[in-house]
Short mmCIF file of C-alpha atoms and ligand atoms in Angstrom, two decimals:
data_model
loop_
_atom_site.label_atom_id
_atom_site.label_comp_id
_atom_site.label_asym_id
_atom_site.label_seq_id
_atom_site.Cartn_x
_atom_site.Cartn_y
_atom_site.Cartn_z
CA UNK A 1 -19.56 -3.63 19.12
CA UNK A 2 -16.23 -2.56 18.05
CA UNK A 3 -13.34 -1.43 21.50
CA UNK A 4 -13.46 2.50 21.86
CA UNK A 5 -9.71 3.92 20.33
CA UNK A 6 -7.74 4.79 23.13
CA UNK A 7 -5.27 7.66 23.90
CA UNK A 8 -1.46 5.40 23.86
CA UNK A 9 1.02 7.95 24.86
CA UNK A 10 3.80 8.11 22.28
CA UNK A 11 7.05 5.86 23.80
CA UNK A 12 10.14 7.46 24.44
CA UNK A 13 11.50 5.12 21.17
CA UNK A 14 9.21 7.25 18.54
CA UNK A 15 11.32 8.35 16.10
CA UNK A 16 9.88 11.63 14.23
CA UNK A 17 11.67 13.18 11.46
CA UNK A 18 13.12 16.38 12.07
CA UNK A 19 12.66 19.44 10.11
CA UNK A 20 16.00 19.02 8.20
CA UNK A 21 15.67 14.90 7.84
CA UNK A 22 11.58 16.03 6.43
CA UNK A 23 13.94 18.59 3.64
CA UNK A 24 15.81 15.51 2.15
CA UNK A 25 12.45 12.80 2.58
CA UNK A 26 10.76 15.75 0.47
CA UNK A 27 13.59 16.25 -2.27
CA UNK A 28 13.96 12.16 -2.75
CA UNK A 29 10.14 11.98 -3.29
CA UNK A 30 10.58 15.28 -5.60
CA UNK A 31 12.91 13.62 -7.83
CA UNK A 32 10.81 10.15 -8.49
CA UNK A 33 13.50 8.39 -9.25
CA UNK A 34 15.34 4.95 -8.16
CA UNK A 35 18.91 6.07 -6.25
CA UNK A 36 21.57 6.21 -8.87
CA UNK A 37 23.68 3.12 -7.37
CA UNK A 38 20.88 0.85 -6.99
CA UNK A 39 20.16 1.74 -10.71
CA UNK A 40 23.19 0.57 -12.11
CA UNK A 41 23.33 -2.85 -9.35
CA UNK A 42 20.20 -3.50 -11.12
CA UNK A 43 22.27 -3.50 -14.50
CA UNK A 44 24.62 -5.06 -13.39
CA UNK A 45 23.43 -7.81 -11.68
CA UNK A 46 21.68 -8.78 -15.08
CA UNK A 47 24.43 -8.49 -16.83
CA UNK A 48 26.49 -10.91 -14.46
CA UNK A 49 23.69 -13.41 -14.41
CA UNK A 50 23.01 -13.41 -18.16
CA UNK A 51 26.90 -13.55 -18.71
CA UNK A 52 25.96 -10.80 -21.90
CA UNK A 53 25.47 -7.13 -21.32
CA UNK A 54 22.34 -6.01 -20.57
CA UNK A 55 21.86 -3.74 -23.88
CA UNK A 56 22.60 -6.28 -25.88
CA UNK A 57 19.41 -6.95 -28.14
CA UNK A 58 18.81 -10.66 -27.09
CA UNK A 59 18.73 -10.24 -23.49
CA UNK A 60 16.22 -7.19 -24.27
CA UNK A 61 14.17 -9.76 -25.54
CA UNK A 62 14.49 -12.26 -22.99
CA UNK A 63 13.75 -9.25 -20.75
CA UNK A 64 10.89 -7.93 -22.50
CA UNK A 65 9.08 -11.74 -22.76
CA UNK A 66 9.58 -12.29 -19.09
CA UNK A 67 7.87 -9.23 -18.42
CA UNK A 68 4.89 -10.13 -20.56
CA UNK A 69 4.90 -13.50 -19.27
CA UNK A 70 4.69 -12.11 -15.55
CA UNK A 71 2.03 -9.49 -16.38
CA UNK A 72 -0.51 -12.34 -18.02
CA UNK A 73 0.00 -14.41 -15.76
CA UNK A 74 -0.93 -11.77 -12.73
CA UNK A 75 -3.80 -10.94 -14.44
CA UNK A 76 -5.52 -14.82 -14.22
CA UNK A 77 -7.36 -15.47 -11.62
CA UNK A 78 -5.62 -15.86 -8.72
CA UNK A 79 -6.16 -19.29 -8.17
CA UNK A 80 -4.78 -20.02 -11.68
CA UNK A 81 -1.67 -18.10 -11.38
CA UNK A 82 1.68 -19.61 -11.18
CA UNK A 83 3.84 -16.76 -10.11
CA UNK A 84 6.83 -19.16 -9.22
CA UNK A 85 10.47 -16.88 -9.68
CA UNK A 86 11.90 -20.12 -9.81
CA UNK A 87 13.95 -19.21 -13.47
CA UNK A 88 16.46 -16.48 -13.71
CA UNK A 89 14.20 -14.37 -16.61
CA UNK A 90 11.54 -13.73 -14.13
CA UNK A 91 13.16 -12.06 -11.58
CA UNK A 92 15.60 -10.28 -14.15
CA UNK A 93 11.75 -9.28 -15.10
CA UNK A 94 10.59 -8.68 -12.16
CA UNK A 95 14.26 -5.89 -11.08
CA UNK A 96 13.54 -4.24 -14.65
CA UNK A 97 9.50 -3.60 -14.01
CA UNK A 98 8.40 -4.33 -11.00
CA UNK A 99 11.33 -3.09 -8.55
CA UNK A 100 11.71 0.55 -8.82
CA UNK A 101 7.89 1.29 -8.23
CA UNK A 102 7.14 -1.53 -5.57
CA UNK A 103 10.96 0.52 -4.11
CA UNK A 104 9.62 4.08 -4.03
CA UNK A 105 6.12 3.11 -2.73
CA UNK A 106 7.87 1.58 0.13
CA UNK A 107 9.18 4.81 0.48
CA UNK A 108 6.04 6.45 0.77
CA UNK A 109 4.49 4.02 3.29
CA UNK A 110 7.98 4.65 5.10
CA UNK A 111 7.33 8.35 5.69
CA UNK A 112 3.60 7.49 6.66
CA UNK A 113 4.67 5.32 9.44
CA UNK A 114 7.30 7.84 10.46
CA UNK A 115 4.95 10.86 10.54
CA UNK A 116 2.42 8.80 12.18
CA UNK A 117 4.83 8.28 15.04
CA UNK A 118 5.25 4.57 14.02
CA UNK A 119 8.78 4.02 13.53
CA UNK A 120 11.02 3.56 16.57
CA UNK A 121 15.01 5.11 17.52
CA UNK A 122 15.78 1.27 17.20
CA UNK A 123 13.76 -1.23 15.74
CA UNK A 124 13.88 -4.86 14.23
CA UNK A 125 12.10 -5.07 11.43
CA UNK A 126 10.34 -8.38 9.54
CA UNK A 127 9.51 -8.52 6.02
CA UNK A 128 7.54 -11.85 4.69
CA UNK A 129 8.13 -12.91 1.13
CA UNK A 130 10.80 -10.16 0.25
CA UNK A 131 11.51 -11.06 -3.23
CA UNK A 132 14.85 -9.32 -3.94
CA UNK A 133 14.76 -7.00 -1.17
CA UNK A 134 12.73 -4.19 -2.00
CA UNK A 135 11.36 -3.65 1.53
CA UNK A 136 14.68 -3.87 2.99
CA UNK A 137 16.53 -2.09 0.42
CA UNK A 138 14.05 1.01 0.70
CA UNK A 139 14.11 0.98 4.38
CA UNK A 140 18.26 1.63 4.03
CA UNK A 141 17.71 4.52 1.63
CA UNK A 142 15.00 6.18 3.75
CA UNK A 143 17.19 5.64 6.83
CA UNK A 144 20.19 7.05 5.26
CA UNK A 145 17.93 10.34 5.45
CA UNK A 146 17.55 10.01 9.03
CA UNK A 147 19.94 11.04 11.57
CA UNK A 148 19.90 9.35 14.72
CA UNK A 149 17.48 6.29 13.63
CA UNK A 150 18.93 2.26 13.05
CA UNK A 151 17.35 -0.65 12.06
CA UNK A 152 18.06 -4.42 11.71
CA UNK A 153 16.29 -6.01 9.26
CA UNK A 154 15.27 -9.48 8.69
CA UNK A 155 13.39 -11.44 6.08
CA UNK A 156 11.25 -14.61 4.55
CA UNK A 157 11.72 -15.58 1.05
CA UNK A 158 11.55 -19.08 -0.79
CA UNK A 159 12.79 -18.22 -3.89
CA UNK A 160 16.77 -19.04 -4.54
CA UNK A 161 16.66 -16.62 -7.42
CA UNK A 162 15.14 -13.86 -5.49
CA UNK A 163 17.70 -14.18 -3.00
CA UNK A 164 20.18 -14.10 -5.04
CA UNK A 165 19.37 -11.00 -6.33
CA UNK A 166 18.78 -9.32 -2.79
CA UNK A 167 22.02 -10.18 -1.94
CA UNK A 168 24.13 -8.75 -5.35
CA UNK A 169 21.96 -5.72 -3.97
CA UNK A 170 22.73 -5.44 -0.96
CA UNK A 171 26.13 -5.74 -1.73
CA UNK A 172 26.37 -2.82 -4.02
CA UNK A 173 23.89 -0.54 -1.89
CA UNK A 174 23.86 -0.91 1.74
CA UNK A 175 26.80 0.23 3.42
CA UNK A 176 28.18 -2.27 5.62
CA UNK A 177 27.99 -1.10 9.33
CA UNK A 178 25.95 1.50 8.27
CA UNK A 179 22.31 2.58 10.35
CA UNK A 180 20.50 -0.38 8.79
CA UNK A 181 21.69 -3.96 8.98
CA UNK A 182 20.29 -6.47 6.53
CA UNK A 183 20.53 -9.85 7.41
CA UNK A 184 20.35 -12.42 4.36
CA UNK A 185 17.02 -13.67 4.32
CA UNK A 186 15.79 -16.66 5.69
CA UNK A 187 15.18 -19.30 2.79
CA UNK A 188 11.83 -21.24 4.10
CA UNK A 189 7.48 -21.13 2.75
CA UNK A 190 6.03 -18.85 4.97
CA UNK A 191 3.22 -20.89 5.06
CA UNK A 192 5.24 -23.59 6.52
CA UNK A 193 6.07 -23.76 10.19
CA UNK A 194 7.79 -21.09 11.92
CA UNK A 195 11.60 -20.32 10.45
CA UNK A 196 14.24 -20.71 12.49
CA UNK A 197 16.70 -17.39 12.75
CA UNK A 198 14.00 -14.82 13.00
CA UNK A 199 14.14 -12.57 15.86
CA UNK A 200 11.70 -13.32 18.60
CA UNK A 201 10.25 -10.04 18.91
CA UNK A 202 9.51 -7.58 15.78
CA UNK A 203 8.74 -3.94 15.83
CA UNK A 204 7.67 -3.70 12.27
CA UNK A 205 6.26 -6.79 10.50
CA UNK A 206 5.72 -5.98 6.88
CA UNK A 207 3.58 -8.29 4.10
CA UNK A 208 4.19 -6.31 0.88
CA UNK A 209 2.69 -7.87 -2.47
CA UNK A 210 3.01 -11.26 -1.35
CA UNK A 211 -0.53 -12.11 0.83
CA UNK A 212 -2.27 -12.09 -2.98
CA UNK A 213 0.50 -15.01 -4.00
CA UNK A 214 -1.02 -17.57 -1.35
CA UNK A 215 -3.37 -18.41 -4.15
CA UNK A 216 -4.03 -21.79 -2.52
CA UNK A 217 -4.97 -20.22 1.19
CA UNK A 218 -8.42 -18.46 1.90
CA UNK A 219 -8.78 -15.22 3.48
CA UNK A 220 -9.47 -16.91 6.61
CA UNK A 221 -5.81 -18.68 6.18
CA UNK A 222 -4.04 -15.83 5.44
CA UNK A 223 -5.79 -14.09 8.49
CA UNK A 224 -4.14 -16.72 10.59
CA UNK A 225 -0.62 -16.53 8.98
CA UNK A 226 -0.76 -12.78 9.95
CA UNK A 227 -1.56 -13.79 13.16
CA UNK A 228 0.97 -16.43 13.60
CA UNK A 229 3.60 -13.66 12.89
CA UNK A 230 1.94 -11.08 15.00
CA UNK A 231 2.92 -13.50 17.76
CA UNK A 232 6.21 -12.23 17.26
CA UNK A 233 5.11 -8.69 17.27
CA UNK A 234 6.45 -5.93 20.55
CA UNK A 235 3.43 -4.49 22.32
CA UNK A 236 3.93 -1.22 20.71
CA UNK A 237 5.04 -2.72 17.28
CA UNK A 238 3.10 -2.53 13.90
CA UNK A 239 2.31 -4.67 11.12
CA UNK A 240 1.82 -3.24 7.47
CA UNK A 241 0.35 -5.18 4.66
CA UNK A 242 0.75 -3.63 1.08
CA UNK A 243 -0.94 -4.63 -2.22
CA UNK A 244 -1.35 -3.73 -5.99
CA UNK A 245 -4.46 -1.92 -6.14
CA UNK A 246 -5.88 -3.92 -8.52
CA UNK A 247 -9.45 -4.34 -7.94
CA UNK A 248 -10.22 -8.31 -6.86
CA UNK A 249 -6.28 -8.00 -5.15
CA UNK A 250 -6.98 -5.14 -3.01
CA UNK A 251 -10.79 -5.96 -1.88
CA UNK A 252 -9.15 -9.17 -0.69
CA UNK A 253 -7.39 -7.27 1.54
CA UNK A 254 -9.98 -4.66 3.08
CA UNK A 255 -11.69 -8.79 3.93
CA UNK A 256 -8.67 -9.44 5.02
CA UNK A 257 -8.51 -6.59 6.96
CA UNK A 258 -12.05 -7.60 8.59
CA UNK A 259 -10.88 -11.07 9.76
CA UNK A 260 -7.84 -9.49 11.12
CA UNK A 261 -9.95 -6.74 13.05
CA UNK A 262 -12.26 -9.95 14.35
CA UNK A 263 -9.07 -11.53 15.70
CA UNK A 264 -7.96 -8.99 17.90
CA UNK A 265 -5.74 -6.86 16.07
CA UNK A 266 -6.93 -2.75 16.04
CA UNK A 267 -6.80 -1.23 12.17
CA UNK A 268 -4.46 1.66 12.66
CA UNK A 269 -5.29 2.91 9.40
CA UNK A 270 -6.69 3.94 6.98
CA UNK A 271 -9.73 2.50 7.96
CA UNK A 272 -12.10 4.00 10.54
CA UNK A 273 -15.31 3.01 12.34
CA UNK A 274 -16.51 6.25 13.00
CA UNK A 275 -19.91 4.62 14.15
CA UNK A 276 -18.31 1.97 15.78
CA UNK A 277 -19.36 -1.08 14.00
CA UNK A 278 -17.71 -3.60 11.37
CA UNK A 279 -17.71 -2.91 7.97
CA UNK A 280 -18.76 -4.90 4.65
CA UNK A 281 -15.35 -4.84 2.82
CA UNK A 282 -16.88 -7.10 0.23
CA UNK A 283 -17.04 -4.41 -2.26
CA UNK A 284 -14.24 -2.02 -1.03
CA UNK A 285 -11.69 -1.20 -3.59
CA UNK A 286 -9.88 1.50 -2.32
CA UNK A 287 -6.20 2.82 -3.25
CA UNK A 288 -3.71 5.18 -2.35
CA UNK A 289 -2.19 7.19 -5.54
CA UNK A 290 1.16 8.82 -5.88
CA UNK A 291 3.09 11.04 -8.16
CA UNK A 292 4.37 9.05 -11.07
CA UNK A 293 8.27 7.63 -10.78
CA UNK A 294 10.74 8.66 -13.74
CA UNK A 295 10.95 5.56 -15.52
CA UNK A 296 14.54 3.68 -15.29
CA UNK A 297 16.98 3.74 -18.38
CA UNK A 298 16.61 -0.43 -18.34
CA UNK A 299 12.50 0.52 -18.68
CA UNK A 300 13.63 3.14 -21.34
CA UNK A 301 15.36 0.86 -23.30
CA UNK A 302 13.39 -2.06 -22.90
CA UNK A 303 10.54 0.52 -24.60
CA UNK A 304 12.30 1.22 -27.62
CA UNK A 305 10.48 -1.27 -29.27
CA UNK A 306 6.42 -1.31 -31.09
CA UNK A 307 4.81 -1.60 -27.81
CA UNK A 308 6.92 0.73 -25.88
CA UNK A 309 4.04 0.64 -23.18
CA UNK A 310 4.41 -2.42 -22.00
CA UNK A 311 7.67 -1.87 -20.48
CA UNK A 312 7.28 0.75 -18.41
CA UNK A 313 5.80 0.68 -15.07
CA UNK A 314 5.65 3.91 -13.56
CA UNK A 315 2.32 4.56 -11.55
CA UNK A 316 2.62 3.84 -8.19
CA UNK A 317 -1.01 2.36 -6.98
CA UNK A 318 -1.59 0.39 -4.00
CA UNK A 319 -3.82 -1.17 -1.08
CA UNK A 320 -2.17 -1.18 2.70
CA UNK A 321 -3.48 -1.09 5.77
CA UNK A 322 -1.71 -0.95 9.13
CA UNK A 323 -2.38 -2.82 12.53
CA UNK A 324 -1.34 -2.43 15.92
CA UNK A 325 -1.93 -4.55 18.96
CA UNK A 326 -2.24 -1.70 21.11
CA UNK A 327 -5.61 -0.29 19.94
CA UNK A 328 -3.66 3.11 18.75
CA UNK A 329 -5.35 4.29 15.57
CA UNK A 330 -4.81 7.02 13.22
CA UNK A 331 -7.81 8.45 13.74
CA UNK A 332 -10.03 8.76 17.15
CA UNK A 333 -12.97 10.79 16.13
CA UNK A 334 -16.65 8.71 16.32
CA UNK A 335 -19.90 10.18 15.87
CA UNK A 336 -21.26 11.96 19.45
CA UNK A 337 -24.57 10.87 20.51
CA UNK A 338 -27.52 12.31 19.26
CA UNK A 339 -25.58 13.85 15.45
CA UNK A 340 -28.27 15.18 13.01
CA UNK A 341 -25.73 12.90 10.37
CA UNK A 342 -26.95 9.47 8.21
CA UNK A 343 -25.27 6.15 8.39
CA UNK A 344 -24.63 5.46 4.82
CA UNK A 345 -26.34 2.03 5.59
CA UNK A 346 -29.42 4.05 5.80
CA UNK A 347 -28.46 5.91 2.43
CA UNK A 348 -31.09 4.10 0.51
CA UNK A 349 -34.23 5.16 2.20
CA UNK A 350 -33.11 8.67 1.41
CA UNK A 351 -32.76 8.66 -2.63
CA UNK A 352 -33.29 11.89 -4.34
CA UNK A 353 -33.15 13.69 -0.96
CA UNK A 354 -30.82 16.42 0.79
CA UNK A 355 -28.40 14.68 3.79
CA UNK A 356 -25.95 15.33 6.39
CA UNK A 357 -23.14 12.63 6.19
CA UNK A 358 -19.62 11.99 8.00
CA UNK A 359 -17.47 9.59 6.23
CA UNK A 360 -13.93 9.09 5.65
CA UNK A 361 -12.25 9.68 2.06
CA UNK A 362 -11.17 6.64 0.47
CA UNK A 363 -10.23 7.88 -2.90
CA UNK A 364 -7.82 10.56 -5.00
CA UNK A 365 -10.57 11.52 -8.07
CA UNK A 366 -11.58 8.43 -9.54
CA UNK A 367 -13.28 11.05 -12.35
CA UNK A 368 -11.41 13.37 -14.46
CA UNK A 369 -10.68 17.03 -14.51
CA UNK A 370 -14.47 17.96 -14.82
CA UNK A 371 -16.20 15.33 -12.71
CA UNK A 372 -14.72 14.56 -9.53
CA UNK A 373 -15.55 11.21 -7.75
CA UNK A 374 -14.13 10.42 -4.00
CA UNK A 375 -15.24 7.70 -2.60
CA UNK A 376 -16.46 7.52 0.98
CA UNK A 377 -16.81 5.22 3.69
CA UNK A 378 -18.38 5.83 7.22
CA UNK A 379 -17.60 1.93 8.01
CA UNK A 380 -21.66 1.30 7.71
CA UNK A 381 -22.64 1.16 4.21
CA UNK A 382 -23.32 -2.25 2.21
CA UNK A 383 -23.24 -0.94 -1.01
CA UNK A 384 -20.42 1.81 -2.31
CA UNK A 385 -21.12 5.49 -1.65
CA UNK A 386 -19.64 8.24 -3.66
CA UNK A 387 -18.99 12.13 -3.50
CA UNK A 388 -20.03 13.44 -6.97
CA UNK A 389 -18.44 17.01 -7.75
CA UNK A 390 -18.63 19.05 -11.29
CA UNK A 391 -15.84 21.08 -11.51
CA UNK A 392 -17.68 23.99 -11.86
CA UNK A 393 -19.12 23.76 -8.54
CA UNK A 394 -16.25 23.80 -6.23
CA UNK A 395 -16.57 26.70 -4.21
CA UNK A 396 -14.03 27.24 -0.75
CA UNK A 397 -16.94 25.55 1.28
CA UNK A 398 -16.91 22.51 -0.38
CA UNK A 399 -13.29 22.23 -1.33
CA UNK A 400 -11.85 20.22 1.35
CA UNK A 401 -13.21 16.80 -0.49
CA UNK A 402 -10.64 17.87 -2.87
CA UNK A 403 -7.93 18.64 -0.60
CA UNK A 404 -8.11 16.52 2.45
CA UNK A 405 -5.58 13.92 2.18
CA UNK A 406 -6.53 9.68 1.87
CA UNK A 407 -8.14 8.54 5.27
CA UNK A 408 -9.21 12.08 6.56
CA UNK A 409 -12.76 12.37 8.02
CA UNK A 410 -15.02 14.88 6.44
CA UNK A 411 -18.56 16.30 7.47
CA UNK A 412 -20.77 16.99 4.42
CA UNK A 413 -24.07 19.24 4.79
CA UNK A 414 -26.57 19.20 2.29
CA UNK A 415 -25.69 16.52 -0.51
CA UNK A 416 -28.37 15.50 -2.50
CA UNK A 417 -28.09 11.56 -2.85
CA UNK A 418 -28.74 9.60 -6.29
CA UNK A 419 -29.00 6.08 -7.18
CA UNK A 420 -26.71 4.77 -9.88
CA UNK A 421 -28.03 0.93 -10.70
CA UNK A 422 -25.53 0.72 -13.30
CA UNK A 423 -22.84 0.23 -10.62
CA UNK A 424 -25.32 -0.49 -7.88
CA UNK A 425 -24.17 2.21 -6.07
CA UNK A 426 -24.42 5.39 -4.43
CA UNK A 427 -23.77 9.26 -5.79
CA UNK A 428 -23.82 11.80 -3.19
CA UNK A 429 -23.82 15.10 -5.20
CA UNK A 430 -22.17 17.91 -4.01
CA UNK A 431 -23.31 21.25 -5.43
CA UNK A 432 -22.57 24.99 -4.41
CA UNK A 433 -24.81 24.99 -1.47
CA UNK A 434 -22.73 21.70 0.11
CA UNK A 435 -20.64 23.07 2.67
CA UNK A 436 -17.31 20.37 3.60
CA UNK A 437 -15.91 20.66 7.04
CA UNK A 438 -12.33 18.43 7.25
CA UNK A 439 -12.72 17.34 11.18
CA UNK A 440 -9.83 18.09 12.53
CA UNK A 441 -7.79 14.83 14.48
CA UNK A 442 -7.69 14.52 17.52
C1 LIG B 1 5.39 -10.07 -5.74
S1 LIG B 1 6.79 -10.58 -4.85
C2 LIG B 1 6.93 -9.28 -3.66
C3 LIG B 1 8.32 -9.03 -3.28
C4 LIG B 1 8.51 -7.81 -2.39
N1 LIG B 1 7.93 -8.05 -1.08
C5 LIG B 1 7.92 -6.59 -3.06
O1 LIG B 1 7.02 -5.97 -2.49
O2 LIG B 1 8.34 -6.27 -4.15
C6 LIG B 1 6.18 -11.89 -3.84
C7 LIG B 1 7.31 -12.64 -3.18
O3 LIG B 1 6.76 -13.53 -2.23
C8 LIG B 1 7.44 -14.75 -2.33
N2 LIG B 1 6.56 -15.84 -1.87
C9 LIG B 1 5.34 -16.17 -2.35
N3 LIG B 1 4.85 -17.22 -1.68
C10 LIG B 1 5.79 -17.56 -0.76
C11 LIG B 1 5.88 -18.58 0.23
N4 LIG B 1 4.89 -19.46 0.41
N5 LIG B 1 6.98 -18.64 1.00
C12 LIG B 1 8.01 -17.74 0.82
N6 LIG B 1 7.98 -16.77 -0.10
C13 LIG B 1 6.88 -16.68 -0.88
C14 LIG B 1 7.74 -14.89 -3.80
O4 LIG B 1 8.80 -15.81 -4.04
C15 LIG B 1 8.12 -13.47 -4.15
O5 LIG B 1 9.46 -13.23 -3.96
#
């Protein structure tokens, strides 16, 4: 049986953002688009380490078939993957595609942690395997919206390339003695015994796009690298783990997730055990979405070409979840004794019938315009459940599976439930008569 959440009072360190500090997070995520200055370091670093400028046709190329090269290769299996960074192309690659989304989703997750009351006055943050600095770089432009917030931040990386790049970045973007310190990262495997030179304790320990890279370790493994680090982790401190939402990727972490949970560590979000019990993440591919970025002018260029599509990367996608040691959660609400509601692991005995259900929303639409799909988890069900909605039948009582954000915890009455075997899974249909109550949190 799963602890009870408990009430943590909020420390005296919380950080919220202000009214004024919310104006500017809301106009940066308004314009979509990578700061100006980091931009042009991006440009310029290539064309420093290419020794040609960064227009010029042949380095397009170069750019374009690193690109390529990356994107095949992250589509093997993961176990045949050799996602190295170890040449100069693929991280040139990997600033002109990968960067500016993996940068503004870290921006996102940012101003989830801050509104959930996770980010501190002061903090020290660590982020494992961080490439050419896109966790750190992000966390200086969202702090340079904040007024009276600082940060030192520290990181893990193995690749000399990588760092390279994180430092020509740094140069050009952070300002020195600024709110946010970057230290250069620490060159070591994070697989390998514990680095020397990073700080003790951590408030914010952050694994973004890199767990899915240990193609060698099991999920069991990686559980106890996160653990190993947690060691490092402040009582009230939190860990975030980020990946691509790519299906096989980002079920791997919702098992992940599990294993983590077993160990001792409390899922802050976005998962909830509403009925208190562990879930079967087997088959849990679930994603946050967010508005589209503007695509860079290096992306723009690189996609003046007969297959301008595979140079731009512009939908920002991903997996995360968030842990804390001290059993605070995002949401507190679990079933009372005695609810009229179904598990969804008793879902199949009720086929072709009218339920009551409280689950969690795990999904934007995965239909389109005319058939909306959520999809739903009450942390009980074995095989996928989803909430089926024609557009046709939205009415204001049944609306809130539309509008309730990612995570929130819904009560459905009266959804008629359908098997689909092509998907083994599970349609709950919601029709006019459903009525869709968003429970408030606590
Ligand atoms: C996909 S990149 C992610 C970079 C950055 N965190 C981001 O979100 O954009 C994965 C990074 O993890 C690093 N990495 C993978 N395995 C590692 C290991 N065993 N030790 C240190 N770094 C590792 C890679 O070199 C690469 O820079």
């Amino acid at each position: 049986m799963a602890k009870e959440p408990v009430p943590v009072p909020s420390s005296p360190q919380v950080y919220l953002p202000g009214p004024e500090e919310e104006k500017r997070l809301a106009g940066f995520f308004a314009a979509r688009t990578l700061p100006p200055v980091l931009e042009q370091g991006i440009g310029q670093y290539i064309t420093k380490k290419v020794g040609k400028d960064w227009h010029d046709p042949v380095i397009l190329e170069r750019l374009r078939r690193a690109i390529v090269a990356q994107k095949d290769d992250y589509w093997k299996p993961v176990q045949k993957r050799s996602l190295q960074y170890t040449k100069a192309y693929s991280v040139l690659g990997y600033l002109a595609y990968h960067f500016p989304v993996y940068f503004i989703q870290t921006e996102y997750l940012l101003a989830m942690l801050a509104r959930e009351g996770l980010l501190k006055k002061s903090m020290i943050v660590l982020d494992i395997g961080t490439g050419p600095g896109v966790v750190p770089l992000a966390i200086a432009d969202f702090w340079s919206r904040l007024d009276g917030a600082k940060a030192d931040v520290y990181s893990v990386e193995q690749s000399e390339e990588h760092i390279e790049a994180f430092l020509y970045l740094r140069d050009s973007f952070v300002p020195k003695g600024g709110k946010v310190s970057i230290k250069p990262p620490k060159k070591a495997d994070i697989t390998a015994s514990d680095p020397a030179k990073i700080p003790q304790q951590v408030d914010l320990l952050v694994f973004s796009n890199v767990l899915n890279e240990l193609s060698d370790k099991s999920p069991e493994q990686r559980a106890d690298l996160v653990v190993h680090y947690a060691e490092r982790l402040a009582p009230d401190g939190t860990i975030l783990i980020v990946e691509p939402a790519e299906e096989a990727v980002s079920t791997e972490l919702r098992v992940l997730s599990l294993a983590l949970k077993k160990r001792g560590l409390t899922i802050h979000s976005p998962c909830t055990y509403i009925w208190n019990t562990n879930c079967t993440p087997d088959r849990c591919w679930s994603f946050v979405t967010a508005p589209c970025i503007r695509p860079t002018r290096i992306m723009e260029t690189l996609a003046a070409c007969d297959e301008p599509f595979r140079y731009v990367n512009i939908d920002i996608k991903y997996s995360y979840v968030v842990f804390r040691k001290d059993r605070k959660t995002h949401e507190t609400y679990r079933v009372p004794a005695g609810s009229r509601v179904l598990r969804l692991s008793q879902i199949h005995r009720h086929v072709d019938k009218r339920i009551n259900l409280i689950a969690a929303k795990m999904s934007e639409n995965l239909g389109d315009a005319r058939n909306l799909m959520f999809r739903l988890c009450d942390g009980t069900a074995e095989t996928p459940v989803f909430a089926v909605l024609p557009s046709f039948h939205i009415t204001p009582e049944n609306k809130a599976i539309v509008s309730a954000p990612y995570g929130a915890i819904l009560e459905f009455r009266s959804v008629h439930v359908r098997y689909n075997p092509k998907h083994d899974a599970y349609n709950v249909l919601v029709s006019r008569n459903t009525r869709i109550m968003l429970l408030e949190r606590a």
